[in-house]
Structure formats: structure tokens, C-alpha cells
mmCIF file of N, CA and C in Angstrom:
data_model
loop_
_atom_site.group_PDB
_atom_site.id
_atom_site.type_symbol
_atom_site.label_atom_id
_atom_site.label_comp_id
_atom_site.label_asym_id
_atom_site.label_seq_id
_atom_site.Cartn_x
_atom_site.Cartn_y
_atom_site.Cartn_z
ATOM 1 N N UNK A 1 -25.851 -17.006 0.668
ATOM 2 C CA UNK A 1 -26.361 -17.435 -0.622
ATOM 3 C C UNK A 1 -25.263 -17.244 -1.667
ATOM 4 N N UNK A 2 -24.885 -18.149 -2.391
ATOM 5 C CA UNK A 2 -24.081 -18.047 -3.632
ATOM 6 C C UNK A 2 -24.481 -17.736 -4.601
ATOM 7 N N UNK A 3 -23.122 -16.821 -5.532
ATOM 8 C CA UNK A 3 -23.477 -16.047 -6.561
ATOM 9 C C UNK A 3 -24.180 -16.890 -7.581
ATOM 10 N N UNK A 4 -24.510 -16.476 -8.039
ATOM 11 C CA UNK A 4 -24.495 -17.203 -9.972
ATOM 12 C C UNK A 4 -23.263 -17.433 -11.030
ATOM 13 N N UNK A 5 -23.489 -18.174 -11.558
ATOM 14 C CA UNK A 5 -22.024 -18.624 -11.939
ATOM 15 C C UNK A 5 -21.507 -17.707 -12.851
ATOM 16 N N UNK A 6 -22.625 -16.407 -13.627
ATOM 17 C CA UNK A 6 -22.387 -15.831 -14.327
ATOM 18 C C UNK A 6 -21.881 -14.161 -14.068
ATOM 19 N N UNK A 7 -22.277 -13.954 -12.189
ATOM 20 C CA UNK A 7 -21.893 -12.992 -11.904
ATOM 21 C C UNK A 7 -20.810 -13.157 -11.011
ATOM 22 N N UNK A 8 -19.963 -14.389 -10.666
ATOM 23 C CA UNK A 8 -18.856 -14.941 -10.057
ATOM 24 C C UNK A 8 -18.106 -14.893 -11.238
ATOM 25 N N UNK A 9 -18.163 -14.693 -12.565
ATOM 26 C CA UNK A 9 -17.297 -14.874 -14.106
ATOM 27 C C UNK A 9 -17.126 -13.526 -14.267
ATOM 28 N N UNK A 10 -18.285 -12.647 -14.072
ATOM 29 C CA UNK A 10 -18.014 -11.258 -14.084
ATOM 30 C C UNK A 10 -16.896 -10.797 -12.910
ATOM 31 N N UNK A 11 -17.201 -10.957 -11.767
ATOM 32 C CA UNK A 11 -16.325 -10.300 -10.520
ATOM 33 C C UNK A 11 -15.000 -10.747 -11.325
ATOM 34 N N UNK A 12 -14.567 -12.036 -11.520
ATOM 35 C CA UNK A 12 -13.659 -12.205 -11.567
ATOM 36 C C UNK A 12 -12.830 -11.772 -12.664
ATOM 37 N N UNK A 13 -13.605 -11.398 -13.600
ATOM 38 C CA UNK A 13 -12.798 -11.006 -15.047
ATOM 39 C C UNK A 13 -12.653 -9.502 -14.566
ATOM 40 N N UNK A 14 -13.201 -8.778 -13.839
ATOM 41 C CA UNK A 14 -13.671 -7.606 -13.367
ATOM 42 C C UNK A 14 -11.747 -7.548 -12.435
ATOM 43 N N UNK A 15 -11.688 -8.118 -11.913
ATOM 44 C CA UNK A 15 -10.498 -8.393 -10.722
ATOM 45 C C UNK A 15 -9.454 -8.507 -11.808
ATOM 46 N N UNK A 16 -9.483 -9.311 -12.694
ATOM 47 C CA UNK A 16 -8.366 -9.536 -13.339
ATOM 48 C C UNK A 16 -7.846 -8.690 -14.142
ATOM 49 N N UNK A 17 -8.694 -7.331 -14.946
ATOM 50 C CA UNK A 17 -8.343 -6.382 -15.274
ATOM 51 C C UNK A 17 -7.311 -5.327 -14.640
ATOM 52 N N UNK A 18 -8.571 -5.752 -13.237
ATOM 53 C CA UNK A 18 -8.158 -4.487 -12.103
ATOM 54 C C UNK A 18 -6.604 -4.870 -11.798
ATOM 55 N N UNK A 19 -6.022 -6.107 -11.726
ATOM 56 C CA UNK A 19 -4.953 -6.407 -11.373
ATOM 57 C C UNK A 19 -3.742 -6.195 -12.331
ATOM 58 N N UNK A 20 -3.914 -5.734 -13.522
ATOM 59 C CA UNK A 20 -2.899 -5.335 -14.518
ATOM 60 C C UNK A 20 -2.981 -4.123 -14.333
ATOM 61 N N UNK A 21 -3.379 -3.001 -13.322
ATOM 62 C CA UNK A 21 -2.844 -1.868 -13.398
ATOM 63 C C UNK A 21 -2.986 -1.630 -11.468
ATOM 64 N N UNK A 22 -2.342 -2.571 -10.942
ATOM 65 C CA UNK A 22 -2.007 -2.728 -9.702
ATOM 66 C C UNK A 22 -0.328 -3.156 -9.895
ATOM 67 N N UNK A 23 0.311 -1.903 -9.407
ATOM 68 C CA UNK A 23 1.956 -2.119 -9.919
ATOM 69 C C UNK A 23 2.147 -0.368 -8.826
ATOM 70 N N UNK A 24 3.268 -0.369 -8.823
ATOM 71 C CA UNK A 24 3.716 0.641 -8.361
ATOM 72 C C UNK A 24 4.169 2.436 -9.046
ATOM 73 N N UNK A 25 3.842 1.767 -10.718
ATOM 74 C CA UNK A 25 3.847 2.741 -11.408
ATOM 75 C C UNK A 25 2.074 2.775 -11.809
ATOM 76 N N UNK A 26 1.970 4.189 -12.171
ATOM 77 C CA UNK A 26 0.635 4.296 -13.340
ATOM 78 C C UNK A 26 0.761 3.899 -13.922
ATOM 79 N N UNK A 27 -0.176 2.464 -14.394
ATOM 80 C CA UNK A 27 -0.004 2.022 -16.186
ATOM 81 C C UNK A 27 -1.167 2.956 -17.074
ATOM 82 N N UNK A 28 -0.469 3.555 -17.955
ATOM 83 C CA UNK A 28 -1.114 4.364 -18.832
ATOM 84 C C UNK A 28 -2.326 3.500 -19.333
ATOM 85 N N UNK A 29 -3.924 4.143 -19.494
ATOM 86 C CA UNK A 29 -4.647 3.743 -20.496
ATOM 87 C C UNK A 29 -5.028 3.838 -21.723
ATOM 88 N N UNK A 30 -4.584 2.928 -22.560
ATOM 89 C CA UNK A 30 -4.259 3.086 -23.565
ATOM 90 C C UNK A 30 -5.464 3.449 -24.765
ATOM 91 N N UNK A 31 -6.938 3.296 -24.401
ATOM 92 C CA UNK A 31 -7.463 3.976 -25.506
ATOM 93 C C UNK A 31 -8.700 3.715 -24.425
ATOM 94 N N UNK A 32 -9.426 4.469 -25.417
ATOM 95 C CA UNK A 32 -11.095 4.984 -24.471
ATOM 96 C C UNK A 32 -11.901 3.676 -24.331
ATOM 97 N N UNK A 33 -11.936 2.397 -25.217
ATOM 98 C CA UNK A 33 -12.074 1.711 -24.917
ATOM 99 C C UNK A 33 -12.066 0.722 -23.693
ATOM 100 N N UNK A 34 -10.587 1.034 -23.635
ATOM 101 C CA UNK A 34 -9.430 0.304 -22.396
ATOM 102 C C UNK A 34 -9.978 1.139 -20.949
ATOM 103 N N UNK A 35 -9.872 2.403 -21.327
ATOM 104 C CA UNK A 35 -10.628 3.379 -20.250
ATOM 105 C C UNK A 35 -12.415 2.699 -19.682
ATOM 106 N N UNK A 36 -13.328 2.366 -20.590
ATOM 107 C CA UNK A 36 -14.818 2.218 -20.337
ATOM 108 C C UNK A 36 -14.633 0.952 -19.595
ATOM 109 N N UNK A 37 -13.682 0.100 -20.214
ATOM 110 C CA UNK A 37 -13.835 -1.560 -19.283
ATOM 111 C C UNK A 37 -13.269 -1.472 -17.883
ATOM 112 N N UNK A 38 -11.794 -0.504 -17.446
ATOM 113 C CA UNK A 38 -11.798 0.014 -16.146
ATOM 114 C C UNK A 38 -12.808 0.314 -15.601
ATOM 115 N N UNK A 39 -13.457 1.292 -15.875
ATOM 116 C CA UNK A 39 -14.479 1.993 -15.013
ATOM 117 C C UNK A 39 -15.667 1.000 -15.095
ATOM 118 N N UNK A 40 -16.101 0.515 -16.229
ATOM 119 C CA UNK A 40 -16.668 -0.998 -15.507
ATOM 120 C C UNK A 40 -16.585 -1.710 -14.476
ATOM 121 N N UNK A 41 -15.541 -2.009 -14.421
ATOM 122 C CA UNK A 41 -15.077 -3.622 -13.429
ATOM 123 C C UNK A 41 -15.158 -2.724 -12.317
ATOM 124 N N UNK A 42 -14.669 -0.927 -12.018
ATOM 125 C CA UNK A 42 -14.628 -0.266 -10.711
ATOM 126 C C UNK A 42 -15.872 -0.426 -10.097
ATOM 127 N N UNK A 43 -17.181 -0.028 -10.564
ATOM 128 C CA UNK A 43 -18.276 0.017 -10.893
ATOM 129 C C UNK A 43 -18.871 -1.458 -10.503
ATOM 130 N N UNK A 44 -18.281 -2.464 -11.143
ATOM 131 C CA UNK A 44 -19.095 -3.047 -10.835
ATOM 132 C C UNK A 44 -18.573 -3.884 -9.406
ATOM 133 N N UNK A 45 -17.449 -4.146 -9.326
ATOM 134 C CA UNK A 45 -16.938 -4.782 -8.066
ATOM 135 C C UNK A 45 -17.306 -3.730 -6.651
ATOM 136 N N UNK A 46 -17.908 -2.260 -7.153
ATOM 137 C CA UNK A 46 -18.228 -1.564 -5.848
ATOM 138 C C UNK A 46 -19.843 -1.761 -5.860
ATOM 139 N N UNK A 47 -20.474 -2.865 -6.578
ATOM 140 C CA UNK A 47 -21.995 -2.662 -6.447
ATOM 141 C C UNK A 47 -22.121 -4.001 -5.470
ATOM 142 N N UNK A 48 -21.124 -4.927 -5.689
ATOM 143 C CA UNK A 48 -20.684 -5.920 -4.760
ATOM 144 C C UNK A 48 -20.213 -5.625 -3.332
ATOM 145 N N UNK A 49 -19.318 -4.970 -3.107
ATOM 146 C CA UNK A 49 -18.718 -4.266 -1.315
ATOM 147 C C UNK A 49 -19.747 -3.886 -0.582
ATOM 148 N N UNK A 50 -19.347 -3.926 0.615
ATOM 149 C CA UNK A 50 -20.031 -3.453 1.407
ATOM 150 C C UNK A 50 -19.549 -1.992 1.704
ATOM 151 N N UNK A 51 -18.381 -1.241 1.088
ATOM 152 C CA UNK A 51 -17.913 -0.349 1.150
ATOM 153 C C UNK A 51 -16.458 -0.137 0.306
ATOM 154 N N UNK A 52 -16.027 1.080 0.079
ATOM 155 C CA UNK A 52 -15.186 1.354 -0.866
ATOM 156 C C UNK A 52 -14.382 2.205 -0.388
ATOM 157 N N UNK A 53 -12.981 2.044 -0.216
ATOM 158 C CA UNK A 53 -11.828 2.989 0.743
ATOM 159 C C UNK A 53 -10.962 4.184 -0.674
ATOM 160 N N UNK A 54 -11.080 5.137 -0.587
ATOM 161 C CA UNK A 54 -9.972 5.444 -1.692
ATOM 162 C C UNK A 54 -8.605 5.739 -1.081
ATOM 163 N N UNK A 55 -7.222 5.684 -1.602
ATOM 164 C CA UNK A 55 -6.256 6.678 -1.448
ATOM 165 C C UNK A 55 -5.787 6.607 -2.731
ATOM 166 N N UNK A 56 -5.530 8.467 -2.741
ATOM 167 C CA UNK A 56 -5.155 9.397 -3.618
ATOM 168 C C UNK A 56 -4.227 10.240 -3.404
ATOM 169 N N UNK A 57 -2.976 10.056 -4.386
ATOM 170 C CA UNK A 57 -1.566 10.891 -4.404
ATOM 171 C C UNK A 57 -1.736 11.523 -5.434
ATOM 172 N N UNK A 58 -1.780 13.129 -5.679
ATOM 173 C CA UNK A 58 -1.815 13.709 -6.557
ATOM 174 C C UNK A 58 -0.734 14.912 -6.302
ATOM 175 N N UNK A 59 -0.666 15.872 -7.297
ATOM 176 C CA UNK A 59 0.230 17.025 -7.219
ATOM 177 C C UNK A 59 0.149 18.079 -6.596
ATOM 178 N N UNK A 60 -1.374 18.595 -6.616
ATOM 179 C CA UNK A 60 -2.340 19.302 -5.545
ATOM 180 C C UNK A 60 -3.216 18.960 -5.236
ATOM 181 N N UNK A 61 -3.592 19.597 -4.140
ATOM 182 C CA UNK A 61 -4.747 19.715 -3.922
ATOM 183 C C UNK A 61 -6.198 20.013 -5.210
ATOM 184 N N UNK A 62 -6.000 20.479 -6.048
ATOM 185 C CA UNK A 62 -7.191 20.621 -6.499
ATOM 186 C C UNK A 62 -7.622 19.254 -8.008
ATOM 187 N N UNK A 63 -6.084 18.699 -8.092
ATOM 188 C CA UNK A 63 -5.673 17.773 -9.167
ATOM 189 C C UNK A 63 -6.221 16.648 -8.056
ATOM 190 N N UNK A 64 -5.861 16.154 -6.661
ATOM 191 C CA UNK A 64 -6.051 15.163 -5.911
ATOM 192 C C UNK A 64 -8.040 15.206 -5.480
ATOM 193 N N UNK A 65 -8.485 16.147 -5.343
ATOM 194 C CA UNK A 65 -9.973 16.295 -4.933
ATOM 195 C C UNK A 65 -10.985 16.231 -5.988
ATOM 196 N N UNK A 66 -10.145 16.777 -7.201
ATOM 197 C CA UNK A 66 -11.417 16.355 -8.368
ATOM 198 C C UNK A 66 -11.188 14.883 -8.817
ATOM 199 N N UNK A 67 -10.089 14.287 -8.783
ATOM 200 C CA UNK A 67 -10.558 12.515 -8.600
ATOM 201 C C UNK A 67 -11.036 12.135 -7.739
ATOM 202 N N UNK A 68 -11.119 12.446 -5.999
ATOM 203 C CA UNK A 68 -11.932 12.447 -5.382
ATOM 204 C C UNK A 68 -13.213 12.209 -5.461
ATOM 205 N N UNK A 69 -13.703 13.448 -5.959
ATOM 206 C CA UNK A 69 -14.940 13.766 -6.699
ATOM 207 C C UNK A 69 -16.229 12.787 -7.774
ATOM 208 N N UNK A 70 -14.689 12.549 -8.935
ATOM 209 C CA UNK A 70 -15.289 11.822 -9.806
ATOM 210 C C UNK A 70 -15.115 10.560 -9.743
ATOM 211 N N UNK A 71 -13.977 9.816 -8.645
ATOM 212 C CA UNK A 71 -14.522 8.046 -8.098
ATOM 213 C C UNK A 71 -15.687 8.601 -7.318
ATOM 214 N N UNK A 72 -15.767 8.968 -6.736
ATOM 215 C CA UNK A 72 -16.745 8.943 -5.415
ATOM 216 C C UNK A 72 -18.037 8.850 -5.984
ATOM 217 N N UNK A 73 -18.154 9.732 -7.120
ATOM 218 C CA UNK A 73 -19.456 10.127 -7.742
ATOM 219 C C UNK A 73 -19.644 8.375 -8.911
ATOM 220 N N UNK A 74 -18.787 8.415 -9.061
ATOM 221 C CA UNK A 74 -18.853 7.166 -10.008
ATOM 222 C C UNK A 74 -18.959 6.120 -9.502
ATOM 223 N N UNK A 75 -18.949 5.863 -8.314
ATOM 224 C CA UNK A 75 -18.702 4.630 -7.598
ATOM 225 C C UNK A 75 -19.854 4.277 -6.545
ATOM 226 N N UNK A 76 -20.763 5.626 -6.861
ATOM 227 C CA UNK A 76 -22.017 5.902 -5.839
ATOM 228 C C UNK A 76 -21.813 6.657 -4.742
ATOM 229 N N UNK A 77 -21.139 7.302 -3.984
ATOM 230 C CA UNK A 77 -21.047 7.707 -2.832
ATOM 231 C C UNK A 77 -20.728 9.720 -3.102
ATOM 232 N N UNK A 78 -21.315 10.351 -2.085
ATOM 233 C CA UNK A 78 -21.484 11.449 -2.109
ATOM 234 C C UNK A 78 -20.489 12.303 -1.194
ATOM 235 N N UNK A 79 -19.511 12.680 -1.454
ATOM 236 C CA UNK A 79 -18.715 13.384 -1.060
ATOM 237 C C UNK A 79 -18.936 14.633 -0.978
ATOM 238 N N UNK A 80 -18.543 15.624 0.399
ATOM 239 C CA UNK A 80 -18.535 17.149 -0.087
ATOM 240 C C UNK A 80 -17.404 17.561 0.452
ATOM 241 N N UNK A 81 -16.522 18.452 -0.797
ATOM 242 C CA UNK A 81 -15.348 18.947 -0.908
ATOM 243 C C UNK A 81 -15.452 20.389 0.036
ATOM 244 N N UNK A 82 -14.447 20.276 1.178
ATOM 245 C CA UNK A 82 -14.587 21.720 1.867
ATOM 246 C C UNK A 82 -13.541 22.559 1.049
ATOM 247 N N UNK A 83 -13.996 23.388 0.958
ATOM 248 C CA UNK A 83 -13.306 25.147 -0.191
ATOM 249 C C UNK A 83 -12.084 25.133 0.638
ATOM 250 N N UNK A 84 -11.952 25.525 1.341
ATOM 251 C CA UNK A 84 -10.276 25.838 2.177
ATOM 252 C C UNK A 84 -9.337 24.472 1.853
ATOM 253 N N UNK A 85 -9.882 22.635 1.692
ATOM 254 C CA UNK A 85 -8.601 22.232 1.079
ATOM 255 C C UNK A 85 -8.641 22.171 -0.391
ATOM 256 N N UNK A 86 -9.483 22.976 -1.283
ATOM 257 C CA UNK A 86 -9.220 23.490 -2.239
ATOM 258 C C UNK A 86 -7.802 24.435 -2.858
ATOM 259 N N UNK A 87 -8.234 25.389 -1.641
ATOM 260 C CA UNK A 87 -7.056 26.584 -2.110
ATOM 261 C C UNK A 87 -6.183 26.019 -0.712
ATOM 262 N N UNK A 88 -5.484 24.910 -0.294
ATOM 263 C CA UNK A 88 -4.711 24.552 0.463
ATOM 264 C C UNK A 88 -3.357 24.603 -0.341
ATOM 265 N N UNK A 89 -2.425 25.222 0.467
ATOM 266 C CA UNK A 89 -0.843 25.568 -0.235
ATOM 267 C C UNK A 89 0.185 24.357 0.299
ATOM 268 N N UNK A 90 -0.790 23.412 0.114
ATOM 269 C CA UNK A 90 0.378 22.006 0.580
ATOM 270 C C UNK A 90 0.598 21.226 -1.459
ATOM 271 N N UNK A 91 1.678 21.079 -1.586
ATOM 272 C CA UNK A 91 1.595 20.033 -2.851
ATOM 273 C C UNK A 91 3.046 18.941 -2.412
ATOM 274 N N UNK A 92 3.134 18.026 -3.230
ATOM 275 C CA UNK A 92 1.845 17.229 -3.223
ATOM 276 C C UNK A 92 0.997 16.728 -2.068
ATOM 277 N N UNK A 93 -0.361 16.029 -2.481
ATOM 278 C CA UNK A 93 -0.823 15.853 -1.524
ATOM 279 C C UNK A 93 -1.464 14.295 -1.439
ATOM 280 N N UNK A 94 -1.801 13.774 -0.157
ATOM 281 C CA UNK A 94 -2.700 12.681 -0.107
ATOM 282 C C UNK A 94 -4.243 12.809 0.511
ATOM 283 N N UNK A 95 -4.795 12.054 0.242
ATOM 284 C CA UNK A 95 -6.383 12.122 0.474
ATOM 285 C C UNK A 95 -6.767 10.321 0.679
ATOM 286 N N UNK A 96 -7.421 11.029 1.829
ATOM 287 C CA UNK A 96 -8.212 9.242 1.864
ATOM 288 C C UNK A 96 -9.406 9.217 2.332
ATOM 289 N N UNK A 97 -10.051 8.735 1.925
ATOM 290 C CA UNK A 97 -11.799 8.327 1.169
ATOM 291 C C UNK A 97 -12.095 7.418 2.579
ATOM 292 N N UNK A 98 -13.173 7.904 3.227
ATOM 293 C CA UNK A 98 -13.547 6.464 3.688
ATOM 294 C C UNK A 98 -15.439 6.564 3.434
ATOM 295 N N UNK A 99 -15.444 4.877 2.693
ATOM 296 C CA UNK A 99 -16.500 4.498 1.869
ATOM 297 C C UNK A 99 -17.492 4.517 3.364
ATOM 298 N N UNK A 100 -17.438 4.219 4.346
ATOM 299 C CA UNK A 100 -18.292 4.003 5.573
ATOM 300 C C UNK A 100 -18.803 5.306 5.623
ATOM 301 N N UNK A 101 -18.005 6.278 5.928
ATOM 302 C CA UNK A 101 -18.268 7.388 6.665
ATOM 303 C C UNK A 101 -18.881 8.417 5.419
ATOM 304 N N UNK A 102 -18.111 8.067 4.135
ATOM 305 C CA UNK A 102 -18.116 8.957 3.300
ATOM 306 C C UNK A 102 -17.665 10.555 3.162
ATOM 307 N N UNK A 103 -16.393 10.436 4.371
ATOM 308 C CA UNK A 103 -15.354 11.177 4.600
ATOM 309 C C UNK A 103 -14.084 11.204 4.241
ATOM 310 N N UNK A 104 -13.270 12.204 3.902
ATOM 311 C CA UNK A 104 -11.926 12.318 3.581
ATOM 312 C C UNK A 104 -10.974 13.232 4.674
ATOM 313 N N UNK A 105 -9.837 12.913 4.497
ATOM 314 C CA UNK A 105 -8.793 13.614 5.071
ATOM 315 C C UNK A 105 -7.579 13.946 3.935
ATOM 316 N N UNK A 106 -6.747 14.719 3.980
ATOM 317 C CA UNK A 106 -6.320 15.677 3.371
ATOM 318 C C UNK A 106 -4.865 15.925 3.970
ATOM 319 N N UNK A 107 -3.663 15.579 3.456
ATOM 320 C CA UNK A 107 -2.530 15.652 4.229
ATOM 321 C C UNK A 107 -1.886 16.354 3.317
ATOM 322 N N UNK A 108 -0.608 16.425 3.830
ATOM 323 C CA UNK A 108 1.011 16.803 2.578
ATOM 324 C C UNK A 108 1.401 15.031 2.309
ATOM 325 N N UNK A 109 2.240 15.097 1.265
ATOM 326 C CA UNK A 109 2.509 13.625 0.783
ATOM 327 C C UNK A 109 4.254 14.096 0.264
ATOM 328 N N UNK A 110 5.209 13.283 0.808
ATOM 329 C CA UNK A 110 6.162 13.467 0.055
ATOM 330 C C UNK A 110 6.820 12.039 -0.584
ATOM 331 N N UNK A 111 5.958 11.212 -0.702
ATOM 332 C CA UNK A 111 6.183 10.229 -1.656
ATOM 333 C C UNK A 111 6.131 10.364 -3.132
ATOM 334 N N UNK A 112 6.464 9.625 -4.250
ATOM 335 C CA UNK A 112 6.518 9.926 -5.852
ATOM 336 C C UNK A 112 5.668 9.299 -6.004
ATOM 337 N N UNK A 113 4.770 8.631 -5.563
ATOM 338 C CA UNK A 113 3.551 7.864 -6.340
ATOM 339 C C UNK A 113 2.458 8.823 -6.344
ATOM 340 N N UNK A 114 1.815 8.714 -8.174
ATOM 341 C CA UNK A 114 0.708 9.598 -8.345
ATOM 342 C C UNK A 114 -0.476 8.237 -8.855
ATOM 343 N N UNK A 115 -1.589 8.447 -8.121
ATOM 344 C CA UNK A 115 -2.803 7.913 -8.910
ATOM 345 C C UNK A 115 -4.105 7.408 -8.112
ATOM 346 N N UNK A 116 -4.536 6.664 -8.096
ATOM 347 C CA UNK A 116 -5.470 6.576 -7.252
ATOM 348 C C UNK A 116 -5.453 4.582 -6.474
ATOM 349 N N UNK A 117 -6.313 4.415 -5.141
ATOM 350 C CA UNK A 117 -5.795 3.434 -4.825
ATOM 351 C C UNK A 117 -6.947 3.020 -4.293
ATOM 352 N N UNK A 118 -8.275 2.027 -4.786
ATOM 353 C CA UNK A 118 -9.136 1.733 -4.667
ATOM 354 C C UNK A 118 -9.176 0.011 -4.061
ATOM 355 N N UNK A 119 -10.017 0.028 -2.612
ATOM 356 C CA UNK A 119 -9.765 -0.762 -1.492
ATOM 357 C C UNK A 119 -11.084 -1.205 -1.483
ATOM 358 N N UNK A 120 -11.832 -2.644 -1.935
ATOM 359 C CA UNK A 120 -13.048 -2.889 -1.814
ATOM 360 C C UNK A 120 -13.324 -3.563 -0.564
ATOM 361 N N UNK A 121 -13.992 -3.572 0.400
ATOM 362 C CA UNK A 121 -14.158 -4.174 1.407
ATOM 363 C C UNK A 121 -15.673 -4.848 1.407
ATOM 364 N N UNK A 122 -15.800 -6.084 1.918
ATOM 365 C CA UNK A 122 -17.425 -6.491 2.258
ATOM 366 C C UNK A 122 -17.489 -8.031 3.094
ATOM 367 N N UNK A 123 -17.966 -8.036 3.683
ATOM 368 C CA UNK A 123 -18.247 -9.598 4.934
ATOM 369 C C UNK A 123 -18.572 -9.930 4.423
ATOM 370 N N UNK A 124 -19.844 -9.874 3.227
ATOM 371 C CA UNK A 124 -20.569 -11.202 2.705
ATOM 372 C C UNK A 124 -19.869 -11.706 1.910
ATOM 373 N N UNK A 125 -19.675 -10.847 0.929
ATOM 374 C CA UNK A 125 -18.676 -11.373 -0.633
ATOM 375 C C UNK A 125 -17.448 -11.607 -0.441
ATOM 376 N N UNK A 126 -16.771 -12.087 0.516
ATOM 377 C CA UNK A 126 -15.201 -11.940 0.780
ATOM 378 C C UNK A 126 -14.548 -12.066 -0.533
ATOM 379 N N UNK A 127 -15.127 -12.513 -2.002
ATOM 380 C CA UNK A 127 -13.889 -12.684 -3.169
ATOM 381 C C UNK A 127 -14.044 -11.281 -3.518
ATOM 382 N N UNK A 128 -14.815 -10.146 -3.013
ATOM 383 C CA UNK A 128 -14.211 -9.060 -4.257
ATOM 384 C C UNK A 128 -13.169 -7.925 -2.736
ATOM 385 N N UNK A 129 -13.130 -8.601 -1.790
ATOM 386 C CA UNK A 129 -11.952 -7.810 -1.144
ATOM 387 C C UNK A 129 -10.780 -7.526 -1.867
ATOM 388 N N UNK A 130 -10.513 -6.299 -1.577
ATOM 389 C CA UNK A 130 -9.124 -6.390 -2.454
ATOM 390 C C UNK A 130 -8.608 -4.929 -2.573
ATOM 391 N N UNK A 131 -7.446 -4.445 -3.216
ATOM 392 C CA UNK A 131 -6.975 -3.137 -3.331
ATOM 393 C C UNK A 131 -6.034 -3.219 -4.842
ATOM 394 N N UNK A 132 -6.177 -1.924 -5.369
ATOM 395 C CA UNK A 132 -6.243 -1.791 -7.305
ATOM 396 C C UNK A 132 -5.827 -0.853 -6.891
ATOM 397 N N UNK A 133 -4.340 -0.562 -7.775
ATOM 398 C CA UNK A 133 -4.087 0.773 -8.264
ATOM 399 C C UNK A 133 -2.291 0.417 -8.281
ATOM 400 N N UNK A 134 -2.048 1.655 -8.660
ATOM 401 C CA UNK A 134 -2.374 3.142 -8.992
ATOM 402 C C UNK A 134 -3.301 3.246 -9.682
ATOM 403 N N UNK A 135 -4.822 3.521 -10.335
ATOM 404 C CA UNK A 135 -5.334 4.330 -11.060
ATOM 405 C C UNK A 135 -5.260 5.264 -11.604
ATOM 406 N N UNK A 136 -5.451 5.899 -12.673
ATOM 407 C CA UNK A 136 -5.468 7.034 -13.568
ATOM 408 C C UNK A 136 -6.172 7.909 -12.718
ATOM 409 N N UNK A 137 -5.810 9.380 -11.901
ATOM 410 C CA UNK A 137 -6.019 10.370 -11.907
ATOM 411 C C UNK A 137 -7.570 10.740 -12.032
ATOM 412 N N UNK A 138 -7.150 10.759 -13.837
ATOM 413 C CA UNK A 138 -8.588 11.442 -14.551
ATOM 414 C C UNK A 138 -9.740 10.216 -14.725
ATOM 415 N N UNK A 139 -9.738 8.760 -14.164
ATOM 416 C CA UNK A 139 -9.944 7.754 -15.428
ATOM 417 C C UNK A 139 -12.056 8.459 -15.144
ATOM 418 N N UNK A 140 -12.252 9.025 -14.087
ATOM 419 C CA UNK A 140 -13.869 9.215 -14.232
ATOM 420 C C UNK A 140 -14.218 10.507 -14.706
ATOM 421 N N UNK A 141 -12.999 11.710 -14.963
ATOM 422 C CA UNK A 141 -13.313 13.089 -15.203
ATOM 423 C C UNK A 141 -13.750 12.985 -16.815
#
């Protein structure tokens, strides 16, 4: 069944945001405004998927799991953070989300990219497939 022409205008303005801060650096957000329409389009292109992948490069462990936390929570899905890779003595680190399972894994990272890397997946909707980021860190804390 096809969308409506008015929620095929949304996905897509939704995508086109998402795609100005898909670059290899963090593009800074520039005001709280700029911040609410991100987390919109995240929001709303994950009410579309059939699932939602994260990866996350942060400095630690406890900087990389509370974005964890607050996509996961923002995006609908229920994550639980185990305490030991809390106080884990690896920095930096990577983390990856899987929207199916609603599981993460937890590595060392010695790459320079920091931010977050949001992967929409779904069979029915094939236009909101896709992968966004770097993301802001904090953009749901």
C-alpha cells in the first residue's frame, strides 16, 4: 500500500535534513531549534523502519552508553546497560545497537571519529533505508 503524498513529503524532508549532517566530521548543531527538527526527522523516519541499527564512537565508555541510552530511549527501543561496561577501562570506545535484538556490543575503537551513526532498515518502506551521521553525542540527553 502506498504512502500518502503528505507522509512521503515528510520522510523525505525528514532524509534531507538527516543528510546535511552525514559527512565524516560532526556538524555542530547550531541552536535548539536546529536540535528539535533533528530529533524529529530521527523519530520520525524510525516510526517508519522496521528496525533501527546504531553505531557509536565516543571517548568512553560512559560518554558512548549514555547516547546509547538516550537514542534508544528516543527512538522507542529499550536497552539495558550492563554496570561492568560502565566502569570498563577501554577509551575510546565503539558500541553497536542492534534495533532487532535490542542488543549492544561494546569494543575499544582506535579510530578519530566521534558521534553517533543511525542505520534505518525496513522491507516494506524501502525509501527510508538509509544511514545518518555522525550525530551529536548528546543530541537526545
Amino acid at each position: 500500500m502506498s504512502q500518502p503524498l503528505s507522509d512521503r513529503f515528510a520522510i523525505a524532508s525528514a532524509q534531507k535534513l538527516l543528510e546535511t549532517f552525514s559527512c565524516l566530521e560532526v556538524k555542530p548543531v547550531e541552536s535548539a531549534a536546529e536540535a528539535a527538527q533533528l530529533q524529529q526527522a530521527l523519530i520520525l523516519l524510525s516510526t517508519q523502519a522496521d528496525f533501527v541499527n546504531f553505531g557509536i564512537c565516543a571517548d568512553t565508555p560512559e560518554q558512548g552508553l549514555a547516547a546509547l541510552a538516550s537514542y534508544a530511549k528516543a527512538l522507542g527501543y529499550t536497552v539495558a546497560i550492563a554496570p561492568h561496561d560502565l566502569a570498563a577501562a577501554i577509551a575510546p570506545v565503539y558500541i553497536k545497537f542492534n534495533g532487532q535484538r535490542q542488543t549492544y556490543y561494546l569494543d575499544s575503537y582506535t579510530g578519530t571519529y566521534r558521534g553517533v551513526l543511525v542505520s534505518y532498515h525496513s522491507l516494506v518502506e524501502e525509501s527510508v533505508n538509509g544511514t545518518y551521521g555522525y550525530l551529536p553525542l548528546d543530541l537526545f540527553q
